[in-house]
Each structure stands twice: as structure tokens, then as C-alpha cells.
Amino acid sequence: MMLAALPALLSAAQIADAAAPSNEARQGDFAAIQISYEDPDRFAREWGVKTAGAHLSTTRNGVRNKPIFVTVVFANCTADADGRCDVTADIVITDPNGKVYAEHQAVEVWRAPAPARNLLALGAAQLGLRVEPGEPLGGYRVRFTLHDRIAQRDLVTEDVLTITEAAGAP
């Protein structure tokens, strides 16, 4: 598993149509979308495009021994008196048999000045999932429970990543 940071901002209208119901959540104006992708460098370049019509290369399908990455984008966290948000996530991955595959608690998503209102911010939490030989193939359920620690409110996003055998593998 890998955790890394990729902070940036994008208009909600630019990716609103791309989100499936299972990977997005909202409580009042606090909202989040879970996104998965294969190439972190490409994703970072695409995320950095600040014009209307930006395209994000996302996927819910991966192959054994090749990482697939998952992160969340969010909007409208609550700022403290100093104008800073404190958003963390508990992340649980279950394997195709329903067994907990990995679990991370209180992962930093955003501990910085509040992003502009109604714009999606890319959280610092980036999880890499690589299914190795001997581990089951199929649907890996990834669940982010986001905690806006200032407002004491939580959001849950969940998605299934389907992992198959690599082409030509024995």
C-alpha cells in the first residue's frame, strides 16, 4: 500500500457527470467523490488542467501485480478560526471473499487552508492497491470514511475495483 499527496483544485462541474452513486457522498454542502486510476503521473497532469472540459483518466479495473490507485476529491470542508480545514479518512479494503485486506485509520486528507467554496479539492490521501500472486482475483471493495473534524460530520464513499489476471499470465 502507498500513501502520497497530490493537492489541486477542479470545478465540480468538470467531473460531476463522471461519478457513479456508489462512489460519492454528501452531507449538507460537504461532498466527496472517490476516484480510481492507473497512472498517478498522468492523473496529476490531467488534474492540473484548470479549464472547462478537463478529462480524468479513471478506471475500476486492474490486473494482478499492477497497482491501481484510489483517492478522494471533496468540497466544502468546515474551516476553523484560522481558516484551516482538518479532514481525515479511515480506509478499509475488503477482498473478493469479504475479508479485510487492508485498513488505514486517520489518514490525512486535508490539513490546510480551506479550499475555495464549491470547488473540488484533491485530497492528500492516495492509496495504491496491488494484488499479488496467491491473492484472490475479483472485486476489491474500497471504502473511505471521511471525517470533517471541525464540523464533526462524516461521509462514506465506496467503490469496487475488479482485479483480473494479467494477459498472458500462466
Tab-separated table of N, CA and C in Angstrom:
chain	number	residue	atom	x	y	z
A	1	MET	N	0.840	-1.180	0.000
A	1	MET	CA	0.000	0.000	0.000
A	1	MET	C	0.881	1.238	0.000
A	2	MET	N	0.434	2.290	-0.705
A	2	MET	CA	1.187	3.531	-0.771
A	2	MET	C	0.271	4.689	-0.448
A	3	LEU	N	0.810	5.663	0.266
A	3	LEU	CA	0.088	6.902	0.512
A	3	LEU	C	0.966	8.043	0.046
A	4	ALA	N	0.395	8.993	-0.680
A	4	ALA	CA	1.151	10.125	-1.192
A	4	ALA	C	0.225	11.318	-1.296
A	5	ALA	N	0.763	12.470	-1.619
A	5	ALA	CA	-0.046	13.684	-1.717
A	5	ALA	C	-0.068	14.206	-3.141
A	6	LEU	N	-1.243	14.687	-3.586
A	6	LEU	CA	-1.418	15.336	-4.886
A	6	LEU	C	-2.439	16.458	-4.751
A	7	PRO	N	-2.174	17.560	-4.033
A	7	PRO	CA	-3.189	18.592	-3.850
A	7	PRO	C	-3.408	19.427	-5.109
A	8	ALA	N	-4.691	19.738	-5.403
A	8	ALA	CA	-5.067	20.601	-6.526
A	8	ALA	C	-6.550	20.907	-6.443
A	9	LEU	N	-7.046	21.761	-7.335
A	9	LEU	CA	-8.461	22.126	-7.352
A	9	LEU	C	-9.040	21.960	-8.754
A	10	LEU	N	-10.323	21.617	-8.827
A	10	LEU	CA	-11.031	21.479	-10.097
A	10	LEU	C	-12.488	21.846	-9.863
A	11	SER	N	-13.127	22.414	-10.851
A	11	SER	CA	-14.533	22.774	-10.745
A	11	SER	C	-15.395	21.523	-10.644
A	12	ALA	N	-16.382	21.540	-9.772
A	12	ALA	CA	-17.288	20.402	-9.606
A	12	ALA	C	-17.993	20.070	-10.912
A	13	ALA	N	-18.307	21.052	-11.716
A	13	ALA	CA	-18.999	20.811	-12.977
A	13	ALA	C	-18.154	19.993	-13.947
A	14	GLN	N	-16.833	20.024	-13.799
A	14	GLN	CA	-15.964	19.324	-14.725
A	14	GLN	C	-16.000	17.813	-14.557
A	15	ILE	N	-16.334	17.319	-13.367
A	15	ILE	CA	-16.373	15.872	-13.195
A	15	ILE	C	-17.697	15.373	-12.624
A	16	ALA	N	-18.670	16.229	-12.469
A	16	ALA	CA	-19.930	15.829	-11.861
A	16	ALA	C	-20.602	14.685	-12.601
A	17	ASP	N	-20.530	14.691	-13.923
A	17	ASP	CA	-21.197	13.648	-14.693
A	17	ASP	C	-20.468	12.317	-14.652
A	18	ALA	N	-19.214	12.299	-14.216
A	18	ALA	CA	-18.413	11.080	-14.250
A	18	ALA	C	-18.597	10.209	-12.999
A	19	ALA	N	-19.262	10.704	-11.986
A	19	ALA	CA	-19.328	9.995	-10.714
A	19	ALA	C	-20.530	9.054	-10.658
A	20	ALA	N	-20.279	7.829	-10.233
A	20	ALA	CA	-21.361	6.875	-10.004
A	20	ALA	C	-21.859	7.045	-8.577
A	21	PRO	N	-23.144	6.721	-8.320
A	21	PRO	CA	-23.703	6.932	-6.984
A	21	PRO	C	-22.937	6.239	-5.864
A	22	SER	N	-22.365	5.070	-6.112
A	22	SER	CA	-21.693	4.341	-5.047
A	22	SER	C	-20.388	4.985	-4.607
A	23	ASN	N	-19.820	5.846	-5.441
A	23	ASN	CA	-18.536	6.414	-5.079
A	23	ASN	C	-18.621	7.889	-4.691
A	24	GLU	N	-19.823	8.382	-4.436
A	24	GLU	CA	-19.955	9.764	-4.000
A	24	GLU	C	-20.855	9.853	-2.780
A	25	ALA	N	-20.637	10.920	-2.008
A	25	ALA	CA	-21.429	11.123	-0.796
A	25	ALA	C	-21.558	12.624	-0.538
A	26	ARG	N	-22.624	12.976	0.178
A	26	ARG	CA	-22.868	14.383	0.501
A	26	ARG	C	-23.592	14.460	1.843
A	27	GLN	N	-23.200	15.457	2.630
A	27	GLN	CA	-23.928	15.801	3.842
A	27	GLN	C	-23.971	17.317	3.899
A	28	GLY	N	-25.154	17.877	3.657
A	28	GLY	CA	-25.235	19.326	3.516
A	28	GLY	C	-24.399	19.739	2.326
A	29	ASP	N	-23.500	20.712	2.509
A	29	ASP	CA	-22.646	21.130	1.403
A	29	ASP	C	-21.303	20.386	1.373
A	30	PHE	N	-21.024	19.573	2.377
A	30	PHE	CA	-19.799	18.765	2.402
A	30	PHE	C	-20.020	17.568	1.479
A	31	ALA	N	-19.138	17.416	0.485
A	31	ALA	CA	-19.331	16.371	-0.514
A	31	ALA	C	-17.992	15.731	-0.864
A	32	ALA	N	-18.053	14.471	-1.337
A	32	ALA	CA	-16.832	13.758	-1.732
A	32	ALA	C	-17.143	12.786	-2.860
A	33	ILE	N	-16.130	12.558	-3.696
A	33	ILE	CA	-16.190	11.570	-4.762
A	33	ILE	C	-14.912	10.747	-4.703
A	34	GLN	N	-15.063	9.447	-4.718
A	34	GLN	CA	-13.921	8.530	-4.737
A	34	GLN	C	-13.554	8.251	-6.199
A	35	ILE	N	-12.261	8.341	-6.519
A	35	ILE	CA	-11.786	8.175	-7.889
A	35	ILE	C	-10.647	7.159	-7.902
A	36	SER	N	-10.654	6.270	-8.901
A	36	SER	CA	-9.561	5.302	-9.052
A	36	SER	C	-8.938	5.453	-10.447
A	37	TYR	N	-7.643	5.182	-10.524
A	37	TYR	CA	-6.891	5.396	-11.760
A	37	TYR	C	-5.633	4.537	-11.732
A	38	GLU	N	-5.003	4.376	-12.917
A	38	GLU	CA	-3.832	3.508	-13.032
A	38	GLU	C	-2.500	4.245	-12.992
A	39	ASP	N	-2.440	5.451	-13.491
A	39	ASP	CA	-1.172	6.153	-13.661
A	39	ASP	C	-1.188	7.455	-12.854
A	40	PRO	N	-0.499	7.484	-11.694
A	40	PRO	CA	-0.537	8.687	-10.857
A	40	PRO	C	0.032	9.933	-11.539
A	41	ASP	N	1.074	9.780	-12.361
A	41	ASP	CA	1.644	10.944	-13.037
A	41	ASP	C	0.657	11.522	-14.047
A	42	ARG	N	0.038	10.654	-14.824
A	42	ARG	CA	-0.961	11.112	-15.798
A	42	ARG	C	-2.139	11.763	-15.088
A	43	PHE	N	-2.610	11.131	-14.010
A	43	PHE	CA	-3.731	11.694	-13.256
A	43	PHE	C	-3.379	13.090	-12.748
A	44	ALA	N	-2.171	13.251	-12.212
A	44	ALA	CA	-1.744	14.551	-11.694
A	44	ALA	C	-1.713	15.601	-12.809
A	45	ARG	N	-1.209	15.234	-13.991
A	45	ARG	CA	-1.197	16.169	-15.124
A	45	ARG	C	-2.620	16.548	-15.520
A	46	GLU	N	-3.496	15.553	-15.631
A	46	GLU	CA	-4.884	15.829	-16.026
A	46	GLU	C	-5.600	16.661	-14.975
A	47	TRP	N	-5.346	16.368	-13.704
A	47	TRP	CA	-5.976	17.119	-12.621
A	47	TRP	C	-5.531	18.572	-12.652
A	48	GLY	N	-4.303	18.817	-13.061
A	48	GLY	CA	-3.756	20.167	-13.092
A	48	GLY	C	-4.344	21.067	-14.158
A	49	VAL	N	-5.104	20.507	-15.101
A	49	VAL	CA	-5.734	21.312	-16.145
A	49	VAL	C	-6.866	22.108	-15.512
A	50	LYS	N	-6.811	23.413	-15.605
A	50	LYS	CA	-7.782	24.272	-14.932
A	50	LYS	C	-8.811	24.870	-15.885
A	51	THR	N	-9.049	24.214	-17.005
A	51	THR	CA	-10.017	24.732	-17.967
A	51	THR	C	-11.244	23.840	-18.019
A	52	ALA	N	-12.335	24.382	-18.486
A	52	ALA	CA	-13.558	23.590	-18.654
A	52	ALA	C	-13.276	22.453	-19.623
A	53	GLY	N	-13.866	21.315	-19.357
A	53	GLY	CA	-13.703	20.173	-20.246
A	53	GLY	C	-12.499	19.310	-19.936
A	54	ALA	N	-11.855	19.509	-18.799
A	54	ALA	CA	-10.720	18.666	-18.427
A	54	ALA	C	-11.179	17.212	-18.348
A	55	HIS	N	-10.308	16.304	-18.761
A	55	HIS	CA	-10.628	14.879	-18.764
A	55	HIS	C	-9.735	14.163	-17.759
A	56	LEU	N	-10.330	13.320	-16.923
A	56	LEU	CA	-9.574	12.499	-15.980
A	56	LEU	C	-9.636	11.053	-16.436
A	57	SER	N	-8.481	10.424	-16.575
A	57	SER	CA	-8.416	9.006	-16.955
A	57	SER	C	-8.628	8.171	-15.705
A	58	THR	N	-9.814	7.604	-15.574
A	58	THR	CA	-10.146	6.807	-14.399
A	58	THR	C	-10.467	5.378	-14.817
A	59	THR	N	-10.447	4.483	-13.852
A	59	THR	CA	-10.780	3.086	-14.118
A	59	THR	C	-11.241	2.421	-12.836
A	60	ARG	N	-11.980	1.362	-12.986
A	60	ARG	CA	-12.349	0.499	-11.861
A	60	ARG	C	-11.823	-0.908	-12.102
A	61	ASN	N	-10.968	-1.058	-13.115
A	61	ASN	CA	-10.439	-2.369	-13.482
A	61	ASN	C	-8.920	-2.357	-13.427
A	62	GLY	N	-8.352	-3.417	-12.852
A	62	GLY	CA	-6.911	-3.541	-12.767
A	62	GLY	C	-6.496	-4.972	-13.004
A	63	VAL	N	-5.184	-5.194	-13.044
A	63	VAL	CA	-4.649	-6.535	-13.241
A	63	VAL	C	-3.673	-6.861	-12.121
A	64	ARG	N	-3.527	-8.160	-11.899
A	64	ARG	CA	-2.614	-8.648	-10.858
A	64	ARG	C	-1.217	-8.045	-11.061
A	65	ASN	N	-0.581	-7.716	-9.952
A	65	ASN	CA	0.788	-7.198	-9.893
A	65	ASN	C	0.966	-5.790	-10.432
A	66	LYS	N	-0.099	-5.125	-10.850
A	66	LYS	CA	-0.006	-3.742	-11.314
A	66	LYS	C	-0.876	-2.880	-10.403
A	67	PRO	N	-0.301	-1.861	-9.774
A	67	PRO	CA	-1.113	-1.074	-8.834
A	67	PRO	C	-2.219	-0.280	-9.529
A	68	ILE	N	-3.297	-0.143	-8.795
A	68	ILE	CA	-4.379	0.761	-9.163
A	68	ILE	C	-4.508	1.706	-7.967
A	69	PHE	N	-4.704	2.970	-8.229
A	69	PHE	CA	-4.677	3.983	-7.179
A	69	PHE	C	-6.074	4.521	-6.922
A	70	VAL	N	-6.302	4.915	-5.679
A	70	VAL	CA	-7.606	5.428	-5.265
A	70	VAL	C	-7.376	6.670	-4.416
A	71	THR	N	-8.203	7.686	-4.651
A	71	THR	CA	-8.158	8.902	-3.846
A	71	THR	C	-9.572	9.465	-3.731
A	72	VAL	N	-9.712	10.541	-3.006
A	72	VAL	CA	-10.997	11.241	-2.929
A	72	VAL	C	-10.795	12.708	-3.254
A	73	VAL	N	-11.809	13.269	-3.889
A	73	VAL	CA	-11.912	14.714	-4.044
A	73	VAL	C	-13.096	15.142	-3.182
A	74	PHE	N	-13.027	16.343	-2.668
A	74	PHE	CA	-14.079	16.780	-1.744
A	74	PHE	C	-14.319	18.269	-1.922
A	75	ALA	N	-15.429	18.732	-1.381
A	75	ALA	CA	-15.763	20.158	-1.425
A	75	ALA	C	-16.375	20.574	-0.107
A	76	ASN	N	-16.101	21.798	0.256
A	76	ASN	CA	-16.793	22.491	1.350
A	76	ASN	C	-16.565	21.891	2.733
A	77	CYS	N	-15.300	21.659	3.070
A	77	CYS	CA	-14.993	21.306	4.458
A	77	CYS	C	-15.171	22.566	5.308
A	78	THR	N	-15.308	22.381	6.600
A	78	THR	CA	-15.507	23.500	7.514
A	78	THR	C	-14.165	23.970	8.044
A	79	ALA	N	-13.929	25.264	7.964
A	79	ALA	CA	-12.675	25.842	8.433
A	79	ALA	C	-12.770	26.197	9.916
A	80	ASP	N	-11.631	26.123	10.595
A	80	ASP	CA	-11.558	26.559	11.992
A	80	ASP	C	-11.360	28.081	12.040
A	81	ALA	N	-11.117	28.620	13.227
A	81	ALA	CA	-10.970	30.069	13.383
A	81	ALA	C	-9.795	30.628	12.588
A	82	ASP	N	-8.814	29.789	12.283
A	82	ASP	CA	-7.650	30.212	11.493
A	82	ASP	C	-7.839	29.982	9.996
A	83	GLY	N	-9.039	29.531	9.583
A	83	GLY	CA	-9.317	29.323	8.174
A	83	GLY	C	-8.817	27.997	7.612
A	84	ARG	N	-8.473	27.056	8.503
A	84	ARG	CA	-7.922	25.765	8.070
A	84	ARG	C	-8.936	24.643	8.282
A	85	CYS	N	-8.956	23.704	7.350
A	85	CYS	CA	-9.787	22.508	7.466
A	85	CYS	C	-8.953	21.361	8.018
A	86	ASP	N	-9.622	20.418	8.628
A	86	ASP	CA	-8.980	19.202	9.129
A	86	ASP	C	-9.871	18.025	8.728
A	87	VAL	N	-9.503	17.383	7.616
A	87	VAL	CA	-10.271	16.254	7.103
A	87	VAL	C	-9.355	15.031	7.096
A	88	THR	N	-9.836	13.947	7.699
A	88	THR	CA	-9.107	12.687	7.711
A	88	THR	C	-10.010	11.595	7.129
A	89	ALA	N	-9.406	10.436	6.881
A	89	ALA	CA	-10.191	9.312	6.361
A	89	ALA	C	-9.756	8.024	7.021
A	90	ASP	N	-10.726	7.163	7.261
A	90	ASP	CA	-10.469	5.768	7.602
A	90	ASP	C	-10.725	5.002	6.308
A	91	ILE	N	-9.775	4.171	5.915
A	91	ILE	CA	-9.869	3.459	4.645
A	91	ILE	C	-9.838	1.964	4.917
A	92	VAL	N	-10.823	1.254	4.382
A	92	VAL	CA	-10.886	-0.198	4.538
A	92	VAL	C	-11.046	-0.810	3.155
A	93	ILE	N	-10.211	-1.804	2.865
A	93	ILE	CA	-10.322	-2.569	1.627
A	93	ILE	C	-10.661	-3.993	2.009
A	94	THR	N	-11.707	-4.526	1.383
A	94	THR	CA	-12.036	-5.940	1.586
A	94	THR	C	-11.818	-6.681	0.279
A	95	ASP	N	-11.358	-7.926	0.402
A	95	ASP	CA	-11.074	-8.731	-0.789
A	95	ASP	C	-12.353	-9.356	-1.331
A	96	PRO	N	-12.278	-10.072	-2.448
A	96	PRO	CA	-13.489	-10.655	-3.040
A	96	PRO	C	-14.229	-11.627	-2.127
A	97	ASN	N	-13.548	-12.154	-1.095
A	97	ASN	CA	-14.185	-13.075	-0.151
A	97	ASN	C	-14.786	-12.352	1.046
A	98	GLY	N	-14.703	-11.003	1.072
A	98	GLY	CA	-15.256	-10.230	2.177
A	98	GLY	C	-14.306	-10.071	3.352
A	99	LYS	N	-13.095	-10.558	3.241
A	99	LYS	CA	-12.081	-10.454	4.301
A	99	LYS	C	-11.380	-9.096	4.197
A	100	VAL	N	-11.091	-8.479	5.361
A	100	VAL	CA	-10.369	-7.209	5.346
A	100	VAL	C	-8.972	-7.455	4.782
A	101	TYR	N	-8.676	-6.759	3.712
A	101	TYR	CA	-7.398	-6.885	3.002
A	101	TYR	C	-6.396	-5.858	3.533
A	102	ALA	N	-6.878	-4.640	3.814
A	102	ALA	CA	-6.036	-3.566	4.356
A	102	ALA	C	-6.930	-2.575	5.072
A	103	GLU	N	-6.351	-1.921	6.063
A	103	GLU	CA	-7.098	-0.932	6.835
A	103	GLU	C	-6.144	0.159	7.291
A	104	HIS	N	-6.549	1.413	7.086
A	104	HIS	CA	-5.753	2.574	7.497
A	104	HIS	C	-6.684	3.522	8.249
A	105	GLN	N	-6.255	4.002	9.406
A	105	GLN	CA	-7.073	4.883	10.234
A	105	GLN	C	-6.488	6.297	10.251
A	106	ALA	N	-7.361	7.281	10.293
A	106	ALA	CA	-6.994	8.691	10.464
A	106	ALA	C	-5.942	9.155	9.452
A	107	VAL	N	-6.122	8.771	8.188
A	107	VAL	CA	-5.215	9.186	7.123
A	107	VAL	C	-5.520	10.642	6.771
A	108	GLU	N	-4.489	11.448	6.658
A	108	GLU	CA	-4.687	12.862	6.336
A	108	GLU	C	-5.239	13.033	4.923
A	109	VAL	N	-6.345	13.736	4.820
A	109	VAL	CA	-6.919	14.113	3.533
A	109	VAL	C	-6.630	15.592	3.271
A	110	TRP	N	-6.881	16.444	4.273
A	110	TRP	CA	-6.648	17.882	4.111
A	110	TRP	C	-6.466	18.513	5.478
A	111	ARG	N	-5.281	19.025	5.747
A	111	ARG	CA	-4.996	19.836	6.940
A	111	ARG	C	-4.274	21.076	6.439
A	112	ALA	N	-5.076	22.009	5.925
A	112	ALA	CA	-4.539	23.181	5.254
A	112	ALA	C	-5.640	24.233	5.174
A	113	PRO	N	-5.292	25.418	4.644
A	113	PRO	CA	-6.350	26.418	4.455
A	113	PRO	C	-7.504	25.834	3.642
A	114	ALA	N	-8.698	26.237	4.005
A	114	ALA	CA	-9.897	25.718	3.335
A	114	ALA	C	-9.851	26.044	1.850
A	115	PRO	N	-10.131	25.057	0.988
A	115	PRO	CA	-10.229	25.338	-0.455
A	115	PRO	C	-11.398	26.283	-0.727
A	116	ALA	N	-11.387	26.905	-1.875
A	116	ALA	CA	-12.483	27.795	-2.265
A	116	ALA	C	-13.809	27.046	-2.214
A	117	ARG	N	-14.842	27.746	-1.826
A	117	ARG	CA	-16.180	27.143	-1.724
A	117	ARG	C	-16.630	26.590	-3.071
A	118	ASN	N	-17.307	25.454	-3.001
A	118	ASN	CA	-17.938	24.810	-4.154
A	118	ASN	C	-16.968	24.370	-5.252
A	119	LEU	N	-15.690	24.256	-4.929
A	119	LEU	CA	-14.713	23.665	-5.837
A	119	LEU	C	-14.238	22.358	-5.218
A	120	LEU	N	-14.008	21.377	-6.057
A	120	LEU	CA	-13.483	20.108	-5.564
A	120	LEU	C	-11.986	20.238	-5.318
A	121	ALA	N	-11.541	19.741	-4.177
A	121	ALA	CA	-10.120	19.710	-3.828
A	121	ALA	C	-9.673	18.249	-3.835
A	122	LEU	N	-8.493	18.012	-4.360
A	122	LEU	CA	-7.933	16.667	-4.378
A	122	LEU	C	-7.274	16.399	-3.040
A	123	GLY	N	-7.778	15.395	-2.318
A	123	GLY	CA	-7.243	15.063	-1.011
A	123	GLY	C	-5.825	14.522	-1.084
A	124	ALA	N	-5.118	14.624	0.019
A	124	ALA	CA	-3.730	14.161	0.094
A	124	ALA	C	-3.636	12.639	0.152
A	125	ALA	N	-4.691	11.970	0.562
A	125	ALA	CA	-4.656	10.506	0.700
A	125	ALA	C	-4.758	9.858	-0.671
A	126	GLN	N	-3.722	9.134	-1.039
A	126	GLN	CA	-3.717	8.353	-2.286
A	126	GLN	C	-3.303	6.945	-1.911
A	127	LEU	N	-4.164	5.998	-2.176
A	127	LEU	CA	-3.915	4.611	-1.814
A	127	LEU	C	-3.590	3.810	-3.060
A	128	GLY	N	-2.537	3.013	-3.010
A	128	GLY	CA	-2.197	2.119	-4.115
A	128	GLY	C	-2.525	0.691	-3.726
A	129	LEU	N	-3.290	0.003	-4.568
A	129	LEU	CA	-3.669	-1.390	-4.331
A	129	LEU	C	-3.003	-2.256	-5.402
A	130	ARG	N	-2.210	-3.241	-4.968
A	130	ARG	CA	-1.604	-4.191	-5.892
A	130	ARG	C	-1.890	-5.601	-5.382
A	131	VAL	N	-2.614	-6.368	-6.178
A	131	VAL	CA	-2.951	-7.744	-5.831
A	131	VAL	C	-1.826	-8.634	-6.343
A	132	GLU	N	-1.244	-9.387	-5.435
A	132	GLU	CA	-0.062	-10.187	-5.739
A	132	GLU	C	-0.427	-11.648	-5.976
A	133	PRO	N	0.518	-12.431	-6.507
A	133	PRO	CA	0.259	-13.864	-6.715
A	133	PRO	C	-0.226	-14.532	-5.430
A	134	GLY	N	-1.209	-15.404	-5.584
A	134	GLY	CA	-1.773	-16.107	-4.435
A	134	GLY	C	-2.947	-15.397	-3.790
A	135	GLU	N	-3.117	-14.105	-4.095
A	135	GLU	CA	-4.252	-13.362	-3.558
A	135	GLU	C	-5.423	-13.487	-4.531
A	136	PRO	N	-6.649	-13.482	-4.005
A	136	PRO	CA	-7.809	-13.728	-4.876
A	136	PRO	C	-8.030	-12.620	-5.898
A	137	LEU	N	-8.488	-13.015	-7.067
A	137	LEU	CA	-8.901	-12.077	-8.103
A	137	LEU	C	-10.390	-11.795	-7.929
A	138	GLY	N	-10.840	-10.670	-8.462
A	138	GLY	CA	-12.251	-10.313	-8.368
A	138	GLY	C	-12.421	-8.904	-7.834
A	139	GLY	N	-13.545	-8.664	-7.173
A	139	GLY	CA	-13.901	-7.330	-6.702
A	139	GLY	C	-13.330	-7.003	-5.342
A	140	TYR	N	-12.506	-5.970	-5.282
A	140	TYR	CA	-11.964	-5.443	-4.027
A	140	TYR	C	-12.738	-4.180	-3.688
A	141	ARG	N	-13.417	-4.202	-2.542
A	141	ARG	CA	-14.255	-3.077	-2.119
A	141	ARG	C	-13.397	-2.089	-1.335
A	142	VAL	N	-13.375	-0.832	-1.791
A	142	VAL	CA	-12.591	0.222	-1.141
A	142	VAL	C	-13.563	1.229	-0.534
A	143	ARG	N	-13.458	1.412	0.767
A	143	ARG	CA	-14.380	2.291	1.492
A	143	ARG	C	-13.579	3.385	2.205
A	144	PHE	N	-13.906	4.643	1.876
A	144	PHE	CA	-13.336	5.803	2.556
A	144	PHE	C	-14.411	6.363	3.487
A	145	THR	N	-14.109	6.505	4.763
A	145	THR	CA	-14.970	7.241	5.682
A	145	THR	C	-14.251	8.539	5.992
A	146	LEU	N	-14.746	9.635	5.398
A	146	LEU	CA	-14.126	10.938	5.597
A	146	LEU	C	-14.701	11.609	6.830
A	147	HIS	N	-13.825	12.234	7.593
A	147	HIS	CA	-14.217	12.937	8.822
A	147	HIS	C	-13.830	14.408	8.707
A	148	ASP	N	-14.822	15.284	8.664
A	148	ASP	CA	-14.574	16.719	8.786
A	148	ASP	C	-14.497	16.965	10.285
A	149	ARG	N	-13.291	17.041	10.802
A	149	ARG	CA	-13.084	17.071	12.257
A	149	ARG	C	-13.505	18.399	12.877
A	150	ILE	N	-13.574	19.464	12.093
A	150	ILE	CA	-14.015	20.751	12.629
A	150	ILE	C	-15.533	20.742	12.816
A	151	ALA	N	-16.263	20.299	11.804
A	151	ALA	CA	-17.733	20.297	11.850
A	151	ALA	C	-18.298	19.028	12.481
A	152	GLN	N	-17.442	18.042	12.762
A	152	GLN	CA	-17.894	16.770	13.322
A	152	GLN	C	-18.947	16.113	12.432
A	153	ARG	N	-18.633	16.014	11.139
A	153	ARG	CA	-19.531	15.328	10.208
A	153	ARG	C	-18.707	14.361	9.363
A	154	ASP	N	-19.358	13.292	8.927
A	154	ASP	CA	-18.680	12.209	8.219
A	154	ASP	C	-19.371	11.919	6.894
A	155	LEU	N	-18.585	11.454	5.927
A	155	LEU	CA	-19.085	10.987	4.644
A	155	LEU	C	-18.481	9.622	4.365
A	156	VAL	N	-19.223	8.765	3.690
A	156	VAL	CA	-18.708	7.449	3.305
A	156	VAL	C	-18.823	7.298	1.794
A	157	THR	N	-17.690	6.994	1.157
A	157	THR	CA	-17.682	6.645	-0.261
A	157	THR	C	-17.211	5.206	-0.368
A	158	GLU	N	-17.711	4.518	-1.368
A	158	GLU	CA	-17.353	3.107	-1.531
A	158	GLU	C	-17.398	2.750	-3.006
A	159	ASP	N	-16.420	1.972	-3.431
A	159	ASP	CA	-16.384	1.542	-4.818
A	159	ASP	C	-15.748	0.158	-4.878
A	160	VAL	N	-15.982	-0.547	-5.971
A	160	VAL	CA	-15.418	-1.880	-6.162
A	160	VAL	C	-14.448	-1.830	-7.334
A	161	LEU	N	-13.229	-2.283	-7.085
A	161	LEU	CA	-12.207	-2.387	-8.120
A	161	LEU	C	-12.107	-3.846	-8.518
A	162	THR	N	-12.277	-4.119	-9.797
A	162	THR	CA	-12.230	-5.502	-10.283
A	162	THR	C	-10.827	-5.817	-10.771
A	163	ILE	N	-10.203	-6.804	-10.140
A	163	ILE	CA	-8.830	-7.195	-10.473
A	163	ILE	C	-8.873	-8.546	-11.195
A	164	THR	N	-8.218	-8.600	-12.356
A	164	THR	CA	-8.155	-9.821	-13.161
A	164	THR	C	-6.689	-10.222	-13.353
A	165	GLU	N	-6.514	-11.403	-13.926
A	165	GLU	CA	-5.161	-11.879	-14.230
A	165	GLU	C	-4.610	-11.063	-15.401
A	166	ALA	N	-3.329	-10.788	-15.360
A	166	ALA	CA	-2.683	-10.070	-16.453
A	166	ALA	C	-2.713	-10.916	-17.720
A	167	ALA	N	-2.858	-10.286	-18.866
A	167	ALA	CA	-2.865	-11.007	-20.144
A	167	ALA	C	-1.564	-11.783	-20.308
A	168	GLY	N	-1.689	-13.041	-20.718
A	168	GLY	CA	-0.521	-13.882	-20.932
A	168	GLY	C	0.055	-14.511	-19.685
A	169	ALA	N	-0.573	-14.263	-18.506
A	169	ALA	CA	-0.070	-14.850	-17.257
A	169	ALA	C	-0.418	-16.330	-17.232
A	170	PRO	N	0.456	-17.160	-16.618
A	170	PRO	CA	0.175	-18.603	-16.556
A	170	PRO	C	-1.016	-18.936	-15.692
